[in-house]
N, CA and C of each residue as an Amber inpcrd file, in Angstrom:
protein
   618
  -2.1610000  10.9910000  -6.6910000  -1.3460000   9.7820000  -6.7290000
  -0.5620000   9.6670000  -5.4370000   0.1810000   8.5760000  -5.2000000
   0.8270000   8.2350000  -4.3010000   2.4540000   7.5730000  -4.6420000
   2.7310000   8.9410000  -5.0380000   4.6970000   8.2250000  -5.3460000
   5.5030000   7.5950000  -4.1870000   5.3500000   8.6540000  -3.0750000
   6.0530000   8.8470000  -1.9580000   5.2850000   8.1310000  -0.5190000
   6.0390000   7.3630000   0.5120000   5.5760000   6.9280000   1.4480000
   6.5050000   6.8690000   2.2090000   6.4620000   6.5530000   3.5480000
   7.0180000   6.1080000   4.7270000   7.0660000   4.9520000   5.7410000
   7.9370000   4.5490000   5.8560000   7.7360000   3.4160000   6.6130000
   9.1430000   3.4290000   7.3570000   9.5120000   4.2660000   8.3910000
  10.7850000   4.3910000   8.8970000  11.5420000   3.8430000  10.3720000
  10.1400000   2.8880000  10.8130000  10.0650000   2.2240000  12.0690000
  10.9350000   1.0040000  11.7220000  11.6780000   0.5730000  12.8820000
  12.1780000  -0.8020000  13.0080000  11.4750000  -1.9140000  12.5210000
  11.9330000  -3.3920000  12.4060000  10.8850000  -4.2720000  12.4570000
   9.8860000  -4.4280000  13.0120000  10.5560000  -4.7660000  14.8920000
  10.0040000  -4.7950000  15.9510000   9.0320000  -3.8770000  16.2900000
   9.5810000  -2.8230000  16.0520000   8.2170000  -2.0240000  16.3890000
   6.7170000  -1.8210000  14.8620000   7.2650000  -2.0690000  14.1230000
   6.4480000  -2.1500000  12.8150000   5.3060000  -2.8500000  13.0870000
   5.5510000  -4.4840000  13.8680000   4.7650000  -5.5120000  14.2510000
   3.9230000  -4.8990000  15.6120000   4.7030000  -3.8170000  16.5110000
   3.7750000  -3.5960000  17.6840000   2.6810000  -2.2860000  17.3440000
   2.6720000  -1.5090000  16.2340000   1.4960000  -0.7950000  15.9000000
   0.0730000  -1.3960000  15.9030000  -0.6440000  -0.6470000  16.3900000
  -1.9520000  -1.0090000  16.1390000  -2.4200000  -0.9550000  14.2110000
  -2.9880000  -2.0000000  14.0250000  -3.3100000  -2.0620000  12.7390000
  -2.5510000  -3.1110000  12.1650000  -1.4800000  -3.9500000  12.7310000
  -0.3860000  -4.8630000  12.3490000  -1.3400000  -6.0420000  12.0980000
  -1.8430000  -6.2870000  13.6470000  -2.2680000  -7.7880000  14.0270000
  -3.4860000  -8.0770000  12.7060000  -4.1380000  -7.0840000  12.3750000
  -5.2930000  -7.4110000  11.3950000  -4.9320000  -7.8620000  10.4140000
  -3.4290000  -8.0750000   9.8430000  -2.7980000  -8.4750000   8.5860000
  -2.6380000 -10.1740000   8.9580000  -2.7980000 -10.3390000   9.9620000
  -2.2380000 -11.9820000  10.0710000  -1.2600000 -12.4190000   9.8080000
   0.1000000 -11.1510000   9.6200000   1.2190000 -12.2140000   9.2590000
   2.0330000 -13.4690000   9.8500000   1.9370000 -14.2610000   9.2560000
   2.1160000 -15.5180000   9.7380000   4.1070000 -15.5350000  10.0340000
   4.5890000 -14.9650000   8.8810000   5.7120000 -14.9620000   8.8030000
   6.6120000 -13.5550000   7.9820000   7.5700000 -12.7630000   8.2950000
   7.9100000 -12.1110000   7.4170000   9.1450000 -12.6570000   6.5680000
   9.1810000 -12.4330000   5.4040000  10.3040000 -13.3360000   4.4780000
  11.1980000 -12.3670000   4.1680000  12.7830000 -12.8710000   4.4120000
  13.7580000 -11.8670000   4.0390000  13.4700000 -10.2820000   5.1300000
  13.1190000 -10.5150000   6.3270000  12.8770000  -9.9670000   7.2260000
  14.1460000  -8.8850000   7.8410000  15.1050000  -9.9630000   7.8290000
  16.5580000  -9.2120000   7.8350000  17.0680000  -7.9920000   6.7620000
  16.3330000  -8.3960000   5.6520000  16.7240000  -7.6590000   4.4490000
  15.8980000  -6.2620000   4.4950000  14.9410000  -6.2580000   5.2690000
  14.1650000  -4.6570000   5.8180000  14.8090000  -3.5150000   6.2170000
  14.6780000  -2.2350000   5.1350000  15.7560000  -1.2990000   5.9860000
  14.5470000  -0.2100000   6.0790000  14.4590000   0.2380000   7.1340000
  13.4920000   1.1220000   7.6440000  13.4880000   2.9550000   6.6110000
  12.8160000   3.5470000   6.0800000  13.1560000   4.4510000   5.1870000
  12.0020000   5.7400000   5.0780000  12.0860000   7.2030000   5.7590000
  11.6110000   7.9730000   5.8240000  10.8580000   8.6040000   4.4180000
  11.5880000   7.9860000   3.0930000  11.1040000   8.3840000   1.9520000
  11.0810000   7.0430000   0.7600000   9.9850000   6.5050000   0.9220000
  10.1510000   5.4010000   0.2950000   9.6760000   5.6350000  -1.3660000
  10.5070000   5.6380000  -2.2360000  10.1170000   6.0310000  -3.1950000
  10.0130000   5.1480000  -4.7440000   9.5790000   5.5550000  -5.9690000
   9.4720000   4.4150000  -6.5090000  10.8310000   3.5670000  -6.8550000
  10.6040000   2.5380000  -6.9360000  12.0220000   1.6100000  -7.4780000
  12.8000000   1.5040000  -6.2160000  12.1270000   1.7500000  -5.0020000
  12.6320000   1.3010000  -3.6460000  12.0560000  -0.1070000  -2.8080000
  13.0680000  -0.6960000  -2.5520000  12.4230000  -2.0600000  -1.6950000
  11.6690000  -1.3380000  -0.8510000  10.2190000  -2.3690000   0.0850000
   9.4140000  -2.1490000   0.7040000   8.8320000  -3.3930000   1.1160000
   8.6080000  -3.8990000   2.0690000   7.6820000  -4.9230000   2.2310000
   6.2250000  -5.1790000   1.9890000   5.4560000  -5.9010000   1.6560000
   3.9830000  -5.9760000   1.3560000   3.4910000  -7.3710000   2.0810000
   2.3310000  -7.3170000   1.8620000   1.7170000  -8.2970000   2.7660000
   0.3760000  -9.1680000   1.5530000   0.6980000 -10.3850000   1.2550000
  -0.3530000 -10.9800000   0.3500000  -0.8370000 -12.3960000   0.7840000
  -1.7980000 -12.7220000   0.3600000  -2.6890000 -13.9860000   0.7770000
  -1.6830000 -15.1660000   0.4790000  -1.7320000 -16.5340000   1.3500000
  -0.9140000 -17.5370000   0.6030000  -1.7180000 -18.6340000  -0.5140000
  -0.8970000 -19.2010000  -1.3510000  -2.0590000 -19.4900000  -2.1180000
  -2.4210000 -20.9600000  -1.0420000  -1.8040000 -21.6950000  -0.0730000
  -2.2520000 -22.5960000   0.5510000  -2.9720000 -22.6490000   1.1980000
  -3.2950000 -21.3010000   1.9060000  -4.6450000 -21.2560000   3.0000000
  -4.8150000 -19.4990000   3.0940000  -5.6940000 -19.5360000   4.2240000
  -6.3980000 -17.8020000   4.1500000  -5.2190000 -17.2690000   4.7860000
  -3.9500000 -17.5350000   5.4620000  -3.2590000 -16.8120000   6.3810000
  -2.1500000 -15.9460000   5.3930000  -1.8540000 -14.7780000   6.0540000
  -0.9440000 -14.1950000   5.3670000   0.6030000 -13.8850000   5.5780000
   1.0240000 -13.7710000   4.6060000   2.8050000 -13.3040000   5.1730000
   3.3730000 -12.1960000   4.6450000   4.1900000 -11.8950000   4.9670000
   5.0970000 -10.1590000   4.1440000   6.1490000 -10.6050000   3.2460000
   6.1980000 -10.2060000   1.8900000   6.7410000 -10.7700000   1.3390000
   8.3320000 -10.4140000   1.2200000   9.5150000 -10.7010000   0.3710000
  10.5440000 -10.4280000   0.5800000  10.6060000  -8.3580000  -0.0310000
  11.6200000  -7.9080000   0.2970000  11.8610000  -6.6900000  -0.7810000
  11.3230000  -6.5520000  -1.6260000  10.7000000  -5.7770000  -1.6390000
   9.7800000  -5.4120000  -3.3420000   9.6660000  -3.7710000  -3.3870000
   9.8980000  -3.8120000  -4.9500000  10.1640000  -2.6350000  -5.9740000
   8.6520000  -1.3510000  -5.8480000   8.5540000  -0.5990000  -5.4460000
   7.2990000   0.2490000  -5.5030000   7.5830000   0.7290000  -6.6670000
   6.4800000   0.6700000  -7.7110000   6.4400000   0.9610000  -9.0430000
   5.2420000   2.2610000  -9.5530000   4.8060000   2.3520000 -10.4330000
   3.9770000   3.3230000 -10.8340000   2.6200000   2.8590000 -10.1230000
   2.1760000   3.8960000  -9.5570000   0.6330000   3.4850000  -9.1970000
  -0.6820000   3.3630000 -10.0770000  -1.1460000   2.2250000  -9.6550000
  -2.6240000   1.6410000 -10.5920000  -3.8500000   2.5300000 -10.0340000
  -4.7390000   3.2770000 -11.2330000  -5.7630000   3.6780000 -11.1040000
  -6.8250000   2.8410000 -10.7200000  -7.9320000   3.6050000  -9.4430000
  -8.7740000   2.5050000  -9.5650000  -9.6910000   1.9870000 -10.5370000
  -9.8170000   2.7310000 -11.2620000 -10.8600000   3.2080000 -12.3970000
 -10.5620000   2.0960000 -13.2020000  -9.1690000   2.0270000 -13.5870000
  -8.9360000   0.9400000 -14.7210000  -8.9510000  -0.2000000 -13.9240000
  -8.5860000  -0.5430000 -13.1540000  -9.3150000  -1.6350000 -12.6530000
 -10.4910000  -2.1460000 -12.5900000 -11.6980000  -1.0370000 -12.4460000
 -12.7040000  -1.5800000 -12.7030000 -13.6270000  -2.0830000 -13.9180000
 -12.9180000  -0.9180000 -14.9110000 -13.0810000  -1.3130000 -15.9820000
 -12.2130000  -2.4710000 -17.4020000 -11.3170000  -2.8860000 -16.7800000
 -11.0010000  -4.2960000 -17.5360000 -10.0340000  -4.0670000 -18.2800000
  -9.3710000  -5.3480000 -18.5390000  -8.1120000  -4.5250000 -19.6020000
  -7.1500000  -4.0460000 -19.2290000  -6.1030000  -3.6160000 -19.9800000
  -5.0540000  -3.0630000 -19.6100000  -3.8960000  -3.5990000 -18.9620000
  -2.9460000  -2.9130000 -17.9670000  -1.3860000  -3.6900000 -17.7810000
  -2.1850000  -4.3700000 -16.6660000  -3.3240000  -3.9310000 -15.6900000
  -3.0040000  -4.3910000 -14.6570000  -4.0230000  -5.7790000 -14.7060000
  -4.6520000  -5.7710000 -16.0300000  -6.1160000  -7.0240000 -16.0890000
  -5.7480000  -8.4820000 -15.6110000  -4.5250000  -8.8570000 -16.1170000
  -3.9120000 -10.0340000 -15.8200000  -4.0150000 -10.6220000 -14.4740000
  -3.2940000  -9.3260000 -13.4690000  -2.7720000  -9.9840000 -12.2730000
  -4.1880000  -9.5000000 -11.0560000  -5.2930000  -8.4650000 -11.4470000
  -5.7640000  -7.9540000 -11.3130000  -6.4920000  -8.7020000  -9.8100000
  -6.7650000 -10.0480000 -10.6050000  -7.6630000 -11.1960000  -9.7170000
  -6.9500000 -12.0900000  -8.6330000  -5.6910000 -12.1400000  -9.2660000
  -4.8230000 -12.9910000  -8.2470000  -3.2440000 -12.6470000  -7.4480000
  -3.1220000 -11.3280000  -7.8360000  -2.0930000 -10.8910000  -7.3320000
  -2.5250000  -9.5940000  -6.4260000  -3.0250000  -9.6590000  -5.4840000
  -3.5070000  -8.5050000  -4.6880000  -2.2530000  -8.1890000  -3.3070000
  -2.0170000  -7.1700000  -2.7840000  -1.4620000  -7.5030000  -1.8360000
  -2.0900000  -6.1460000  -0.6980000  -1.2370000  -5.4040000   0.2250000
  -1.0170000  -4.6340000   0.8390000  -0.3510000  -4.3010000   1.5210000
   0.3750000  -3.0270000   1.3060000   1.6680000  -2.0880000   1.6580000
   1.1580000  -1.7660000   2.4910000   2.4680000  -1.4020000   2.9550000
   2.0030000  -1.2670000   4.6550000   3.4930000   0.1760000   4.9750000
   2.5950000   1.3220000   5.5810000   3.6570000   2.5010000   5.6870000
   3.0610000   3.5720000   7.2510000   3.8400000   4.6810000   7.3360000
   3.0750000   5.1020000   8.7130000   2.4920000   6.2350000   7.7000000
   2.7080000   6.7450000   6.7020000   1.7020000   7.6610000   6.0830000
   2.5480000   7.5520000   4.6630000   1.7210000   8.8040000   3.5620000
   2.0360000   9.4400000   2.7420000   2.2250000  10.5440000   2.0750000
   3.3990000  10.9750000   1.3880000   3.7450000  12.2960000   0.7160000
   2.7370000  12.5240000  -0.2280000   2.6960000  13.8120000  -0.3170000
   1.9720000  14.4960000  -1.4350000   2.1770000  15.9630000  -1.7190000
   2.3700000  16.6100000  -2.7770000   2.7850000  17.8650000  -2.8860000
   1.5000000  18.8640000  -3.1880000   1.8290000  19.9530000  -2.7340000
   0.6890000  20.7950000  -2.6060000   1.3800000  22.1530000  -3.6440000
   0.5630000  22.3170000  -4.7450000   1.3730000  23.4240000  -5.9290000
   1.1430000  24.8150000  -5.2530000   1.8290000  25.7610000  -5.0870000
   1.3970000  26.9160000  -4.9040000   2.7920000  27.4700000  -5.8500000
   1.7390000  28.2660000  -7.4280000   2.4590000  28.6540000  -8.6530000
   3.1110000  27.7380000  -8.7800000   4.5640000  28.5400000  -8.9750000
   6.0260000  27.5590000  -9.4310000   6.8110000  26.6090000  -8.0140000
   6.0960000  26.6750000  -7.1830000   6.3410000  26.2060000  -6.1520000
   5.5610000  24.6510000  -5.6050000   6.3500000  23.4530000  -4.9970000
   5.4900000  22.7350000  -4.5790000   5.9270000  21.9370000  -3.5080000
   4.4920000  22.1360000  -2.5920000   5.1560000  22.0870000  -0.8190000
   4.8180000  20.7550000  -0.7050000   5.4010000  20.0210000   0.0820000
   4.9940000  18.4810000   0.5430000   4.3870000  18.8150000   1.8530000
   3.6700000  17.4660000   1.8760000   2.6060000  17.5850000   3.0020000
   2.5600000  15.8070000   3.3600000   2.6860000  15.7020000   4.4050000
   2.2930000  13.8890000   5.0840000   1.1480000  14.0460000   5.5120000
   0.4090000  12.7990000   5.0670000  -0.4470000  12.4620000   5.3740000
  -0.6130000  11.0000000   6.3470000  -1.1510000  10.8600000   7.4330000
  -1.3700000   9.8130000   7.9570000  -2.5990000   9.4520000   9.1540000
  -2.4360000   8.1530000   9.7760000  -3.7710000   8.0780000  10.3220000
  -3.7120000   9.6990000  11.8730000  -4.6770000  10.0070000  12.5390000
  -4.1820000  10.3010000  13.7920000  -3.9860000   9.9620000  15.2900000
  -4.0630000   8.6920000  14.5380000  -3.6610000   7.6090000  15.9450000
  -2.1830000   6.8850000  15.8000000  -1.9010000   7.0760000  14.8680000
  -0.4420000   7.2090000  14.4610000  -0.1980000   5.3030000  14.2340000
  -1.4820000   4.5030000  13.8810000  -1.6740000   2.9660000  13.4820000
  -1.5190000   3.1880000  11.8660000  -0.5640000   1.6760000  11.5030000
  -0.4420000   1.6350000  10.4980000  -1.3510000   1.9480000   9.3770000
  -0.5980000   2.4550000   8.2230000  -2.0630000   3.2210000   7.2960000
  -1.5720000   1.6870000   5.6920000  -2.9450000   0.8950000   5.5290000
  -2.5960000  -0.0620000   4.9500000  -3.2150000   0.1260000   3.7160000
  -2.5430000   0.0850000   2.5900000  -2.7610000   0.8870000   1.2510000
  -3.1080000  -0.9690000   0.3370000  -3.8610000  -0.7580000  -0.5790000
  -4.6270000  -2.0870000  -1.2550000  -3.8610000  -1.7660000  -2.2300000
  -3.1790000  -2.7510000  -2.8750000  -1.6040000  -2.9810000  -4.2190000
  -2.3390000  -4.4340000  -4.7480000  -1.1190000  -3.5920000  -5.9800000
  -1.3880000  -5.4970000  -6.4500000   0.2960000  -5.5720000  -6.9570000
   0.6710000  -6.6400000  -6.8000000   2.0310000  -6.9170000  -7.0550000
   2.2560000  -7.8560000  -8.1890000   3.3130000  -8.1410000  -8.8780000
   3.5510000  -8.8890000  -9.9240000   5.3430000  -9.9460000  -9.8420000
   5.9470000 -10.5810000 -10.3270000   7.4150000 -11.0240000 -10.3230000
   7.5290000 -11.8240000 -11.6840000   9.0430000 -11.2240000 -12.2140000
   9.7330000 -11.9470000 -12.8840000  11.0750000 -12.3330000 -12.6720000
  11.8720000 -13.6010000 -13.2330000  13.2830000 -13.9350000 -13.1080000
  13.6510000 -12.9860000 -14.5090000  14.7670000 -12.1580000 -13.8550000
  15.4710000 -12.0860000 -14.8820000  16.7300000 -12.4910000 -15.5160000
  17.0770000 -12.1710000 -17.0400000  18.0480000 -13.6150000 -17.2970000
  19.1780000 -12.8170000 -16.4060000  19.6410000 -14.0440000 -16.1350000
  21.0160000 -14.5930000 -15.4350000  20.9840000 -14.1420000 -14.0250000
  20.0330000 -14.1970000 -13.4500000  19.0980000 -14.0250000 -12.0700000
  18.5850000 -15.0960000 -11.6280000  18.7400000 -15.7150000 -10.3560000
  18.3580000 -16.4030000 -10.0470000  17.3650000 -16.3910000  -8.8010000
  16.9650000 -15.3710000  -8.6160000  16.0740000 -15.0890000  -7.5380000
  14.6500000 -14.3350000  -8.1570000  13.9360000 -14.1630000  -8.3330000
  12.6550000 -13.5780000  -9.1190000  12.6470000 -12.5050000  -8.5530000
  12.2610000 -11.0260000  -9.2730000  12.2460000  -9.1440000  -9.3170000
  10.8690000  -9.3670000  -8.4820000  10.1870000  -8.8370000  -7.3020000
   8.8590000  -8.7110000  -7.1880000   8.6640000  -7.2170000  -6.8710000
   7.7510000  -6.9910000  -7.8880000   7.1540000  -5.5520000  -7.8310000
   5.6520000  -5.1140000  -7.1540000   5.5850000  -4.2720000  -6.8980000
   4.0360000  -3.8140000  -6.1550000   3.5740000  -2.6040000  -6.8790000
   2.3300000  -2.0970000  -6.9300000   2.0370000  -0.7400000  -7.0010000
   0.7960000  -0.4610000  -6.2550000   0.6610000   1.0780000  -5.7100000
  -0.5120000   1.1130000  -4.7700000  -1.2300000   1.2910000  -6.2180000
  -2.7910000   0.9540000  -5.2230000  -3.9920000   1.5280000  -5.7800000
  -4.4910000   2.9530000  -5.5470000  -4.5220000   3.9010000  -6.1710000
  -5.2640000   5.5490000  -6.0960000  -6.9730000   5.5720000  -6.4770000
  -6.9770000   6.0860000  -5.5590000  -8.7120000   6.4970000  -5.9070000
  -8.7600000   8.2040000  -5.7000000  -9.9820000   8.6190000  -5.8330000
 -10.5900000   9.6370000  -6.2440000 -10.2700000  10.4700000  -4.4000000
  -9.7540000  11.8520000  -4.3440000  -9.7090000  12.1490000  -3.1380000
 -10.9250000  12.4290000  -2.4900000 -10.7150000  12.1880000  -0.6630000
 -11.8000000  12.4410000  -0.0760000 -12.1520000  13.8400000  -0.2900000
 -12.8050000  14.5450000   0.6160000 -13.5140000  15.9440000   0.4030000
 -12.9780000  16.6120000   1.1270000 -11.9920000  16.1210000   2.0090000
 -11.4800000  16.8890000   3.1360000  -9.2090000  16.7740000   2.7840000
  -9.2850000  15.8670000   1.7750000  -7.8620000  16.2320000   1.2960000
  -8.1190000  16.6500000  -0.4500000  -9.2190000  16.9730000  -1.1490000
  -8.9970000  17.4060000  -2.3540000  -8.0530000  18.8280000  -2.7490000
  -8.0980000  19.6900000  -1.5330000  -7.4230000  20.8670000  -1.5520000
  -6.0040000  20.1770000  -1.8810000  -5.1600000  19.2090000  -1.1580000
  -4.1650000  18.6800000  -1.4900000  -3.4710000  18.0820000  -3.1110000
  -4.2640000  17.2260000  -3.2310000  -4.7320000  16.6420000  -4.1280000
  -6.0360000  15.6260000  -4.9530000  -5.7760000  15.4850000  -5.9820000
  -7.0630000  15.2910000  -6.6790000  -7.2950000  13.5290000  -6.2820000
  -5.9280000  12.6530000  -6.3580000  -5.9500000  11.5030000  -5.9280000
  -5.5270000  11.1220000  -4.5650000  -5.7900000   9.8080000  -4.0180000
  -5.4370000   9.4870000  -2.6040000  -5.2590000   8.1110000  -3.0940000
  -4.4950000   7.1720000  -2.0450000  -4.1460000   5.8460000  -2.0240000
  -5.8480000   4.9050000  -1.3970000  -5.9790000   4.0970000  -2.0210000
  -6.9310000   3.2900000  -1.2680000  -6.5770000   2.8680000   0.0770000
  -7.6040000   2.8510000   1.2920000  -6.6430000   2.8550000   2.2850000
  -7.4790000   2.0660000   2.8420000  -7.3050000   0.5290000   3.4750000
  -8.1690000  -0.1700000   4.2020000  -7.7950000  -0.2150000   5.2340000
  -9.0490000   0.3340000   6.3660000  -9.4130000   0.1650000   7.6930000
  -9.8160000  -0.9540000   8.2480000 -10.6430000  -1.5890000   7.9350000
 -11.8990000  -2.9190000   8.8330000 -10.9810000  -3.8980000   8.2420000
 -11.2040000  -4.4740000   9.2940000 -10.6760000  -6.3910000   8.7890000
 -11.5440000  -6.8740000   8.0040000 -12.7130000  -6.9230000   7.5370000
 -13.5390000  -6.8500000   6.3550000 -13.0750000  -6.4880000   4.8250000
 -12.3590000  -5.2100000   5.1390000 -12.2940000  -4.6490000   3.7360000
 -10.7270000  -5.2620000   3.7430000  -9.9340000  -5.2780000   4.5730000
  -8.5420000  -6.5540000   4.2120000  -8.3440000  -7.6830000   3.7910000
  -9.7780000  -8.6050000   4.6050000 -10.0200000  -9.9230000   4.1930000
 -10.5940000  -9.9930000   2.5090000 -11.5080000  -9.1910000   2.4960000
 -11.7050000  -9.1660000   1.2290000 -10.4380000  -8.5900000   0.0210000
  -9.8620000  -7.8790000   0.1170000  -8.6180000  -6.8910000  -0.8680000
  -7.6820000  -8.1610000  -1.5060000  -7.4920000  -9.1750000  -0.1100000
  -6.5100000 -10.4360000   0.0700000  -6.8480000 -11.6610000  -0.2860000
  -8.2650000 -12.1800000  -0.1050000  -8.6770000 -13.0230000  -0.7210000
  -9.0040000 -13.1720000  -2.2350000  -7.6600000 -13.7730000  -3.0780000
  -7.6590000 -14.2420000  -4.1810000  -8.3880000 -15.4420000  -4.3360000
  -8.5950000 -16.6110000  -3.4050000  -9.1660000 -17.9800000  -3.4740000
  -9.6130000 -18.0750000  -5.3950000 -10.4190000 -17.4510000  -5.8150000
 -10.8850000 -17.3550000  -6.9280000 -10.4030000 -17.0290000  -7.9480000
  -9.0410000 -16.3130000  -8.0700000  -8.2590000 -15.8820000  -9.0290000
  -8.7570000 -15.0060000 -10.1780000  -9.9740000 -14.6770000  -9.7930000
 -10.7850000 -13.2910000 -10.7280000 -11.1610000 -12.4290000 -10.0740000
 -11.4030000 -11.5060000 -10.5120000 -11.6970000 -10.0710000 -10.1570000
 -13.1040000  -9.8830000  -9.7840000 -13.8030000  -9.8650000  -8.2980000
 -14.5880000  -9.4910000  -8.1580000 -15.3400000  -8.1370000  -8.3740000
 -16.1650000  -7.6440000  -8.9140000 -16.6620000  -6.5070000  -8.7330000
 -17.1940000  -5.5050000  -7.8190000 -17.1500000  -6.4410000  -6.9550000
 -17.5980000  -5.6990000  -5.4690000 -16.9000000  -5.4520000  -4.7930000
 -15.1790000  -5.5920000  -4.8860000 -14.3080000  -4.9570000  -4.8130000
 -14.1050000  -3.6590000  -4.7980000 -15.0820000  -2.8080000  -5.8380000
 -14.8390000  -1.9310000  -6.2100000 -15.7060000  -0.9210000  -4.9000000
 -16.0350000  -1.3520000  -4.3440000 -16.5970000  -0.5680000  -2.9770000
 -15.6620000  -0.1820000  -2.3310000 -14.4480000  -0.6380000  -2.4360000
 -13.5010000  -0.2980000  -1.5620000 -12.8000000   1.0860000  -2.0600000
 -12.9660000   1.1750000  -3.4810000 -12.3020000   2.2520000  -4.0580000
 -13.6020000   3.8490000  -3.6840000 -14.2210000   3.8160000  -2.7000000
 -14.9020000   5.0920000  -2.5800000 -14.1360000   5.7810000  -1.6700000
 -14.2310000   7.1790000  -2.1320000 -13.6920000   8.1030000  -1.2720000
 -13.0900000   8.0580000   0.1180000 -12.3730000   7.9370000   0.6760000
 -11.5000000   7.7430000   1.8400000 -12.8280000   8.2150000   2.6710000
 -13.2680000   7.2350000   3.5330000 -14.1820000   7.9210000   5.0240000
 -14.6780000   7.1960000   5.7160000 -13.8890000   7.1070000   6.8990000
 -13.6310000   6.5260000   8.1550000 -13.7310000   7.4690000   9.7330000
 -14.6790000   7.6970000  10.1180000 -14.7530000   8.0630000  11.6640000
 -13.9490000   7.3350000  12.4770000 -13.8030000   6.2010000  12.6840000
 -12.8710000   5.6370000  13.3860000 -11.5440000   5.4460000  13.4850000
 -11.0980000   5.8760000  11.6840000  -9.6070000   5.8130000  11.9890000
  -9.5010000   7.2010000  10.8120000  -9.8090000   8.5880000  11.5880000
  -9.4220000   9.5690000  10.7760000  -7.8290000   9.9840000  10.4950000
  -7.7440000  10.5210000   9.2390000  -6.5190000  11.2530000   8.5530000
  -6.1690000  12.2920000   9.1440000  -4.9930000  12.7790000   9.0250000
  -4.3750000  14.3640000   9.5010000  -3.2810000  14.7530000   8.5850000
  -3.0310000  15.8320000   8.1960000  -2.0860000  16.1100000   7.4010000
  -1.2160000  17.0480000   8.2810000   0.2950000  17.5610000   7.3580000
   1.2490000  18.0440000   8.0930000   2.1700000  19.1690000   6.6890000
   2.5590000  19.6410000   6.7890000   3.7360000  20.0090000   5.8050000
   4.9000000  19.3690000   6.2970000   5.9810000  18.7420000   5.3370000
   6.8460000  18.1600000   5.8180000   7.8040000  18.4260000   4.6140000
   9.1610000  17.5310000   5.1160000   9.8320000  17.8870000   4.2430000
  10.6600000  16.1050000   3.7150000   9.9630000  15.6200000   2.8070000
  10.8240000  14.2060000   2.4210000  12.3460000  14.2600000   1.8400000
């Protein structure tokens, strides 16, 4: 799984990473309200990035809640909390890596994970919002997607975050146009493996 993340860069520089420009954000909302955070954890604001429903371009949305992470599995198979929003609420978080703990016995070590070109690592979510009473601004929540670990972080752990590389596999994650759940989506949920934008891990301490 993926509880823990990072995203501890400024705005400004957030936008000058390689891996930014492929998101198309058109605009970031509540941009001011961004506080940069070495341990981003659940029930912590975070920015995300989702399709508009007016055209293909995208924007970052205001503060949003990182919540429990969605299996990919149940996604593919139907049903459940996430069936609803499954088709039309897609987004992607955006962090410079992620925590994960490594058990040794009664002991358990954290370890970061991120790209080694040090370009944004862009995780496939789906987000949801409600007003609550006597609220006048709507709660928006996110959760990453986990898939099955690659072969080269299973020693770590058993799950990893879905992690899209190609402007292909973004355009597709983001394009709701249809408001259902494609199935061929589910290509995206294979094992983390990318030659071009390989992983590195670290022991660290969140």
């Amino acid at each position: 799984m993926c509880g823990r993340f990072a995203l501890a860069l400024q705005a400004d520089e957030v936008e000058q990473l390689d891996g930014y420009p492929a998101l198309r954000v058109e605009r970031w909302v509540h941009r001011d309200r961004y506080v940069p955070r070495y341990n981003v954890a659940p029930r912590t604001h975070s920015p995300v990035t989702r399709a508009r429903p007016e055209g293909p371009r995208f924007k970052a949305e205001p503060p949003t809640l990182n919540t429990i992470n969605a299996r990919a599995e149940n996604l593919e198979e139907g049903g459940g909390m996430w069936g609803s929003i499954k088709g039309r609420n897609r987004c992607v978080a955006v962090a410079q890596g992620y925590y994960e703990w490594l058990k040794k016995g009664t002991q358990r070590a954290p370890h970061f994970t991120r790209h080694k070109d040090r370009r944004l690592m862009l995780f496939a979510g789906l987000y949801d919002s409600a007003t609550l009473e006597g609220q006048s601004e709507p709660l928006w929540t996110f959760t990453i997607v986990t898939t099955a670990a690659s072969s080269g972080l299973a020693w770590l752990h058993d799950r990893q975050p879905v992690i899209l590389t190609s402007q292909d596999a973004l355009d597709r994650w983001l394009d709701t146009s249809t408001q259902a759940w494609d199935p061929k989506l589910s290509r995206l949920f294979d094992p983390y493996s990318d030659p071009d934008a390989p992983l590195e891990w670290c022991a660290s301490h969140p």
